[in-house]
Amino acid sequence: MGIKVAVLGAHGRVGSAIVEAVKEAEDLDLYATVDEGSQIEDIKGADVVVDFTTPNAVMDNLKYALGEGIHAVVGTTGFTPERLEQVRSWCQESTAHALIAPNFAISAVLTMAFAKQAAQYFESAEVIEFHHPNKLDAPSGTAVHTAEAIAAARKEAGMDACPDATDQSLDGARGADVQGIKVHGVRMQGMVAHEEVIFGTQGQTLTIRQDSYDRTSFVPGVLLGVRKINEHPGLVVGLDEYLGI
Amino acid sequence: MGIKVAVLGAHGRVGSAIVEAVKEAEDLDLYATVDEGSQIEDIKGADVVVDFTTPNAVMDNLKYALGEGIHAVVGTTGFTPERLEQVRSWCQESTAHALIAPNFAISAVLTMAFAKQAAQYFESAEVIEFHHPNKLDAPSGTAVHTAEAIAAARKEAGMDACPDATDQSLDGARGADVQGIKVHGVRMQGMVAHEEVIFGTQGQTLTIRQDSYDRTSFVPGVLLGVRKINEHPGLVVGLDEYLGI
Amino acid sequence: MGIKVAVLGAHGRVGSAIVEAVKEAEDLDLYATVDEGSQIEDIKGADVVVDFTTPNAVMDNLKYALGEGIHAVVGTTGFTPERLEQVRSWCQESTAHALIAPNFAISAVLTMAFAKQAAQYFESAEVIEFHHPNKLDAPSGTAVHTAEAIAAARKEAGMDACPDATDQSLDGARGADVQGIKVHGVRMQGMVAHEEVIFGTQGQTLTIRQDSYDRTSFVPGVLLGVRKINEHPGLVVGLDEYLGI
Amino acid sequence: MGIKVAVLGAHGRVGSAIVEAVKEAEDLDLYATVDEGSQIEDIKGADVVVDFTTPNAVMDNLKYALGEGIHAVVGTTGFTPERLEQVRSWCQESTAHALIAPNFAISAVLTMAFAKQAAQYFESAEVIEFHHPNKLDAPSGTAVHTAEAIAAARKEAGMDACPDATDQSLDGARGADVQGIKVHGVRMQGMVAHEEVIFGTQGQTLTIRQDSYDRTSFVPGVLLGVRKINEHPGLVVGLDEYLGI
């Protein structure tokens, strides 16, 4: 018998990819799918529910699921500190656990974690992100978060600014400055979502690069959450703890 | 018997690397080396002279060499249109030929040539250059030239601007704008000089990347010039013709 | 009025992507689509027909199309020298032209073309290809062709073997040997189809890399063929001539 | 007052680079240099000694240094388990500590550490190493160790073999097999030493790449050892503990 998985928002782009993945996984059973036209009570009896719905719907979903003792893996956005506190208290009253993560792409989460670990050992650090040209913001939120994490690690280690003798520059040539870390955004037809972090010191560089080739790159992270949530009590925010980092 | 090569500016950083390379090449003979303390007449009898000297010295050197029927491979800077015209006329009065090139790094010259050829087939094009942090200008001159060449090829083909939906951006995130082509400059301890040109269209990208790992990357281009100059009459500017591009 | 385009094999994976692309292009009109259940005569009156069908069907299709004065852009496989000769003679009797290409991915075709051009200037050359793990052959046919093209260019230039001092090696560590050029095949979950050609000489390398991110990377090449076929009389095999290389 | 550093093997290629680096570092004082013609007693009074000498000399050096209460940072090779045990016991009798590491290139050590951490989250993993063509062994020892570490992490996590449908292959195309992990060795004129580890799962890859651009890439790791050795009691083997990994 596999883990009984219910999927909320099952008709959405993300939800349907998760439904497919659960069907294909030998250790998982697709127990219920819920979307407009069906009701949350259908998940009763599941082991884990996956919620990629909307900020409007997610809190009611979680209240019900945790109340029924069903673990919840959540990729829905819009969690304020107050909402997180509410979910935390529901977990305390329940035998069920919750995982809420803004990013389920394992390669992206590891890239940021490794960047934090490496930051203090290299004088230079820059971030380049590459996305399809329909993206509205530059740099990407992930790249900004990565740069902030590097900056924080450097600050904690008491490091100086990255060396840079530039004194003659075209506007924008050196990228955006995020707390002293330069971030460059490339917009390229054909690409999907890619991030590269480069660190340099004497005679060497270290490059950590993440490539998302299609829109299903969140699937392995969601399945990891489903499989391991029984080992992570209470509310966990972000995939890091699940990745042992 | 190999080609008899004389090196001017033989004690300089560049010149001494060329002296080494000529000594090691089986098909080349080091005929003479000239620097402060020795005189230009020492090159008499050489087949080819290599000049990496100074703008002050180079015209006298070329007048002498071409007058003696000695081919000249020149990496010295400071050639105005007037100077080029003068060298061209010396070549016409001589059996000797001249090659004057701003860049002898074959990989860099090919990168630009391939970028020009590819430009019209891809909606998106961007340039990223990477250098050691002591570099004073950003972007590098080579990257700017590459972007200009891409922009010219796109214009000739009647192409629209690169697609870019960015409407919210940190200053500099999208790089410097060189005639509509975005150019990003990375400054990284440990790196030397590297340039990457990325082209994108539906479902695919093409990347052309050049890495210089040390300061002798001009050597193969200079030797190519020495070996082939007898096949390229008159004055040739730039290594492209020698590379068949 | 745009170019009137008919698509054969319109329900297939490739054909349907071409149908989509023709619909979206402002300068192209989707004139007819043919697949099982419809008949070839529907294309009568088109300017160009695109054929991604089967070796069994393609010759009848081409006989009809060229006989009607309709240009043909063909990605169907299975063309023997005899078949090509037959198509060539049909073209001679017609005002219509034909383009038959084994590979319409522009980035892949340019990668091979640039590799050929660069080969003689670098002592070292190797090819790495990356594909999804369901691929049956290693190395990919494209990588083998690229290596053969490099080997031929080196031979024509009278070059020695690539330098390689390896005298202690695990089986397979140095890749497959294709006429003296080492080819490495990587099989990686998540990847689609990628090829990297690396050239090296003193102090520098040149890397040409092609990434296919999804299965529609042939579309821009097909549209290029449709738009330019009236400029390329007779039978043209391969996209190179259309790319000016 | 900076840390007083003595360098053994100061005239060697490695030693002289360390001498340079110590001179340039504001927080370090070059206290003594020892090589043939000078004697080990010159280091008396130093805080830390750096030993890049020979297997023949290193044990006498360590006995003296640790006996004098001088910390020792050691890159010399040839340490058997017996020798390590001996050094460990000298440390126990001393107030001084020892760091013995086979690899001081921080980027290489981090690459292996991150590869271990990431391994269990990706179905596919392969290693590509790139070196100058004078290298005698393929794959490099570092690449083999990296592959072994990945294989061990996969085994511990109970993972299946990397997916690979290849059923038709040129000899060597899929690389060397190191405990189920494919390792590819590229030999390229112009390159120095580079290693790339690629991990893949659904829709994404993670790449960790290390580039050594010159022969001084061990310097930052040695200086890190010198600066932190007073915080790491006893004998520490390998730089990992110093890097917090």
PDB file of N, CA, C and O in Angstrom, chain C residues 111-140:
ATOM      1  N   THR C 111      26.181  25.113 -35.299  1.00  0.00           N
ATOM      2  CA  THR C 111      27.256  24.546 -34.475  1.00  0.00           C
ATOM      3  C   THR C 111      28.189  23.710 -35.336  1.00  0.00           C
ATOM      4  O   THR C 111      29.420  23.843 -35.263  1.00  0.00           O
ATOM      5  N   MET C 112      27.617  22.865 -36.183  1.00  0.00           N
ATOM      6  CA  MET C 112      28.477  22.052 -37.033  1.00  0.00           C
ATOM      7  C   MET C 112      29.247  22.906 -38.035  1.00  0.00           C
ATOM      8  O   MET C 112      30.441  22.702 -38.260  1.00  0.00           O
ATOM      9  N   ALA C 113      28.581  23.905 -38.597  1.00  0.00           N
ATOM     10  CA  ALA C 113      29.254  24.759 -39.574  1.00  0.00           C
ATOM     11  C   ALA C 113      30.416  25.518 -38.934  1.00  0.00           C
ATOM     12  O   ALA C 113      31.516  25.603 -39.498  1.00  0.00           O
ATOM     13  N   PHE C 114      30.185  26.059 -37.749  1.00  0.00           N
ATOM     14  CA  PHE C 114      31.252  26.808 -37.073  1.00  0.00           C
ATOM     15  C   PHE C 114      32.384  25.864 -36.666  1.00  0.00           C
ATOM     16  O   PHE C 114      33.567  26.225 -36.710  1.00  0.00           O
ATOM     17  N   ALA C 115      32.021  24.664 -36.252  1.00  0.00           N
ATOM     18  CA  ALA C 115      33.049  23.691 -35.865  1.00  0.00           C
ATOM     19  C   ALA C 115      33.977  23.397 -37.040  1.00  0.00           C
ATOM     20  O   ALA C 115      35.195  23.335 -36.893  1.00  0.00           O
ATOM     21  N   LYS C 116      33.382  23.241 -38.211  1.00  0.00           N
ATOM     22  CA  LYS C 116      34.207  23.014 -39.403  1.00  0.00           C
ATOM     23  C   LYS C 116      35.156  24.173 -39.664  1.00  0.00           C
ATOM     24  O   LYS C 116      36.330  23.978 -39.993  1.00  0.00           O
ATOM     25  N   GLN C 117      34.615  25.383 -39.536  1.00  0.00           N
ATOM     26  CA  GLN C 117      35.433  26.563 -39.815  1.00  0.00           C
ATOM     27  C   GLN C 117      36.578  26.716 -38.818  1.00  0.00           C
ATOM     28  O   GLN C 117      37.669  27.151 -39.155  1.00  0.00           O
ATOM     29  N   ALA C 118      36.305  26.373 -37.563  1.00  0.00           N
ATOM     30  CA  ALA C 118      37.291  26.608 -36.504  1.00  0.00           C
ATOM     31  C   ALA C 118      38.347  25.517 -36.444  1.00  0.00           C
ATOM     32  O   ALA C 118      39.462  25.749 -35.953  1.00  0.00           O
ATOM     33  N   ALA C 119      38.024  24.328 -36.949  1.00  0.00           N
ATOM     34  CA  ALA C 119      38.812  23.127 -36.632  1.00  0.00           C
ATOM     35  C   ALA C 119      40.303  23.274 -36.881  1.00  0.00           C
ATOM     36  O   ALA C 119      41.128  22.844 -36.061  1.00  0.00           O
ATOM     37  N   GLN C 120      40.684  23.878 -37.992  1.00  0.00           N
ATOM     38  CA  GLN C 120      42.104  23.863 -38.343  1.00  0.00           C
ATOM     39  C   GLN C 120      42.963  24.790 -37.486  1.00  0.00           C
ATOM     40  O   GLN C 120      44.175  24.764 -37.583  1.00  0.00           O
ATOM     41  N   TYR C 121      42.345  25.620 -36.646  1.00  0.00           N
ATOM     42  CA  TYR C 121      43.117  26.589 -35.879  1.00  0.00           C
ATOM     43  C   TYR C 121      43.408  26.165 -34.448  1.00  0.00           C
ATOM     44  O   TYR C 121      43.971  26.923 -33.665  1.00  0.00           O
ATOM     45  N   PHE C 122      42.990  24.951 -34.074  1.00  0.00           N
ATOM     46  CA  PHE C 122      43.147  24.506 -32.686  1.00  0.00           C
ATOM     47  C   PHE C 122      43.725  23.089 -32.659  1.00  0.00           C
ATOM     48  O   PHE C 122      43.172  22.192 -33.288  1.00  0.00           O
ATOM     49  N   GLU C 123      44.777  22.880 -31.894  1.00  0.00           N
ATOM     50  CA  GLU C 123      45.381  21.546 -31.796  1.00  0.00           C
ATOM     51  C   GLU C 123      44.403  20.532 -31.217  1.00  0.00           C
ATOM     52  O   GLU C 123      44.416  19.366 -31.570  1.00  0.00           O
ATOM     53  N   SER C 124      43.583  20.981 -30.234  1.00  0.00           N
ATOM     54  CA  SER C 124      42.681  20.066 -29.533  1.00  0.00           C
ATOM     55  C   SER C 124      41.236  20.324 -29.932  1.00  0.00           C
ATOM     56  O   SER C 124      40.837  21.477 -30.115  1.00  0.00           O
ATOM     57  N   ALA C 125      40.470  19.245 -30.046  1.00  0.00           N
ATOM     58  CA  ALA C 125      39.026  19.368 -30.305  1.00  0.00           C
ATOM     59  C   ALA C 125      38.331  18.150 -29.713  1.00  0.00           C
ATOM     60  O   ALA C 125      38.780  17.016 -29.906  1.00  0.00           O
ATOM     61  N   GLU C 126      37.273  18.393 -28.943  1.00  0.00           N
ATOM     62  CA  GLU C 126      36.460  17.281 -28.447  1.00  0.00           C
ATOM     63  C   GLU C 126      34.986  17.692 -28.496  1.00  0.00           C
ATOM     64  O   GLU C 126      34.651  18.872 -28.558  1.00  0.00           O
ATOM     65  N   VAL C 127      34.132  16.674 -28.487  1.00  0.00           N
ATOM     66  CA  VAL C 127      32.693  16.916 -28.567  1.00  0.00           C
ATOM     67  C   VAL C 127      32.021  16.251 -27.365  1.00  0.00           C
ATOM     68  O   VAL C 127      32.332  15.106 -27.030  1.00  0.00           O
ATOM     69  N   ILE C 128      31.143  16.977 -26.703  1.00  0.00           N
ATOM     70  CA  ILE C 128      30.330  16.408 -25.623  1.00  0.00           C
ATOM     71  C   ILE C 128      28.870  16.595 -26.003  1.00  0.00           C
ATOM     72  O   ILE C 128      28.461  17.698 -26.355  1.00  0.00           O
ATOM     73  N   GLU C 129      28.109  15.517 -25.966  1.00  0.00           N
ATOM     74  CA  GLU C 129      26.669  15.679 -26.196  1.00  0.00           C
ATOM     75  C   GLU C 129      25.924  15.220 -24.954  1.00  0.00           C
ATOM     76  O   GLU C 129      26.357  14.320 -24.246  1.00  0.00           O
ATOM     77  N   PHE C 130      24.814  15.885 -24.687  1.00  0.00           N
ATOM     78  CA  PHE C 130      23.996  15.632 -23.504  1.00  0.00           C
ATOM     79  C   PHE C 130      22.574  15.351 -23.969  1.00  0.00           C
ATOM     80  O   PHE C 130      22.000  16.152 -24.702  1.00  0.00           O
ATOM     81  N   HIS C 131      22.008  14.228 -23.522  1.00  0.00           N
ATOM     82  CA  HIS C 131      20.622  13.911 -23.878  1.00  0.00           C
ATOM     83  C   HIS C 131      19.887  13.312 -22.678  1.00  0.00           C
ATOM     84  O   HIS C 131      20.504  12.828 -21.734  1.00  0.00           O
ATOM     85  N   HIS C 132      18.564  13.315 -22.774  1.00  0.00           N
ATOM     86  CA  HIS C 132      17.712  12.615 -21.826  1.00  0.00           C
ATOM     87  C   HIS C 132      18.097  11.128 -21.818  1.00  0.00           C
ATOM     88  O   HIS C 132      18.606  10.603 -22.813  1.00  0.00           O
ATOM     89  N   PRO C 133      17.850  10.437 -20.716  1.00  0.00           N
ATOM     90  CA  PRO C 133      18.344   9.060 -20.568  1.00  0.00           C
ATOM     91  C   PRO C 133      17.556   8.016 -21.356  1.00  0.00           C
ATOM     92  O   PRO C 133      17.921   6.842 -21.315  1.00  0.00           O
ATOM     93  N   ASN C 134      16.528   8.423 -22.083  1.00  0.00           N
ATOM     94  CA  ASN C 134      15.785   7.451 -22.885  1.00  0.00           C
ATOM     95  C   ASN C 134      16.392   7.259 -24.273  1.00  0.00           C
ATOM     96  O   ASN C 134      15.921   6.423 -25.041  1.00  0.00           O
ATOM     97  N   LYS C 135      17.405   8.023 -24.572  1.00  0.00           N
ATOM     98  CA  LYS C 135      18.032   7.911 -25.889  1.00  0.00           C
ATOM     99  C   LYS C 135      18.714   6.551 -26.019  1.00  0.00           C
ATOM    100  O   LYS C 135      19.388   6.097 -25.105  1.00  0.00           O
ATOM    101  N   LEU C 136      18.570   5.926 -27.186  1.00  0.00           N
ATOM    102  CA  LEU C 136      19.080   4.564 -27.361  1.00  0.00           C
ATOM    103  C   LEU C 136      20.529   4.510 -27.825  1.00  0.00           C
ATOM    104  O   LEU C 136      21.249   3.565 -27.519  1.00  0.00           O
ATOM    105  N   ASP C 137      20.963   5.496 -28.582  1.00  0.00           N
ATOM    106  CA  ASP C 137      22.325   5.430 -29.128  1.00  0.00           C
ATOM    107  C   ASP C 137      23.240   6.451 -28.467  1.00  0.00           C
ATOM    108  O   ASP C 137      22.813   7.520 -28.042  1.00  0.00           O
ATOM    109  N   ALA C 138      24.509   6.090 -28.393  1.00  0.00           N
ATOM    110  CA  ALA C 138      25.524   6.993 -27.840  1.00  0.00           C
ATOM    111  C   ALA C 138      26.816   6.747 -28.600  1.00  0.00           C
ATOM    112  O   ALA C 138      27.225   5.597 -28.720  1.00  0.00           O
ATOM    113  N   PRO C 139      27.478   7.773 -29.094  1.00  0.00           N
ATOM    114  CA  PRO C 139      27.019   9.170 -29.055  1.00  0.00           C
ATOM    115  C   PRO C 139      25.900   9.415 -30.048  1.00  0.00           C
ATOM    116  O   PRO C 139      25.601   8.559 -30.869  1.00  0.00           O
ATOM    117  N   SER C 140      25.300  10.590 -29.961  1.00  0.00           N
ATOM    118  CA  SER C 140      24.233  10.961 -30.888  1.00  0.00           C
ATOM    119  C   SER C 140      24.787  11.041 -32.310  1.00  0.00           C
ATOM    120  O   SER C 140      25.970  11.305 -32.524  1.00  0.00           O
TER     121      SER C 140
END
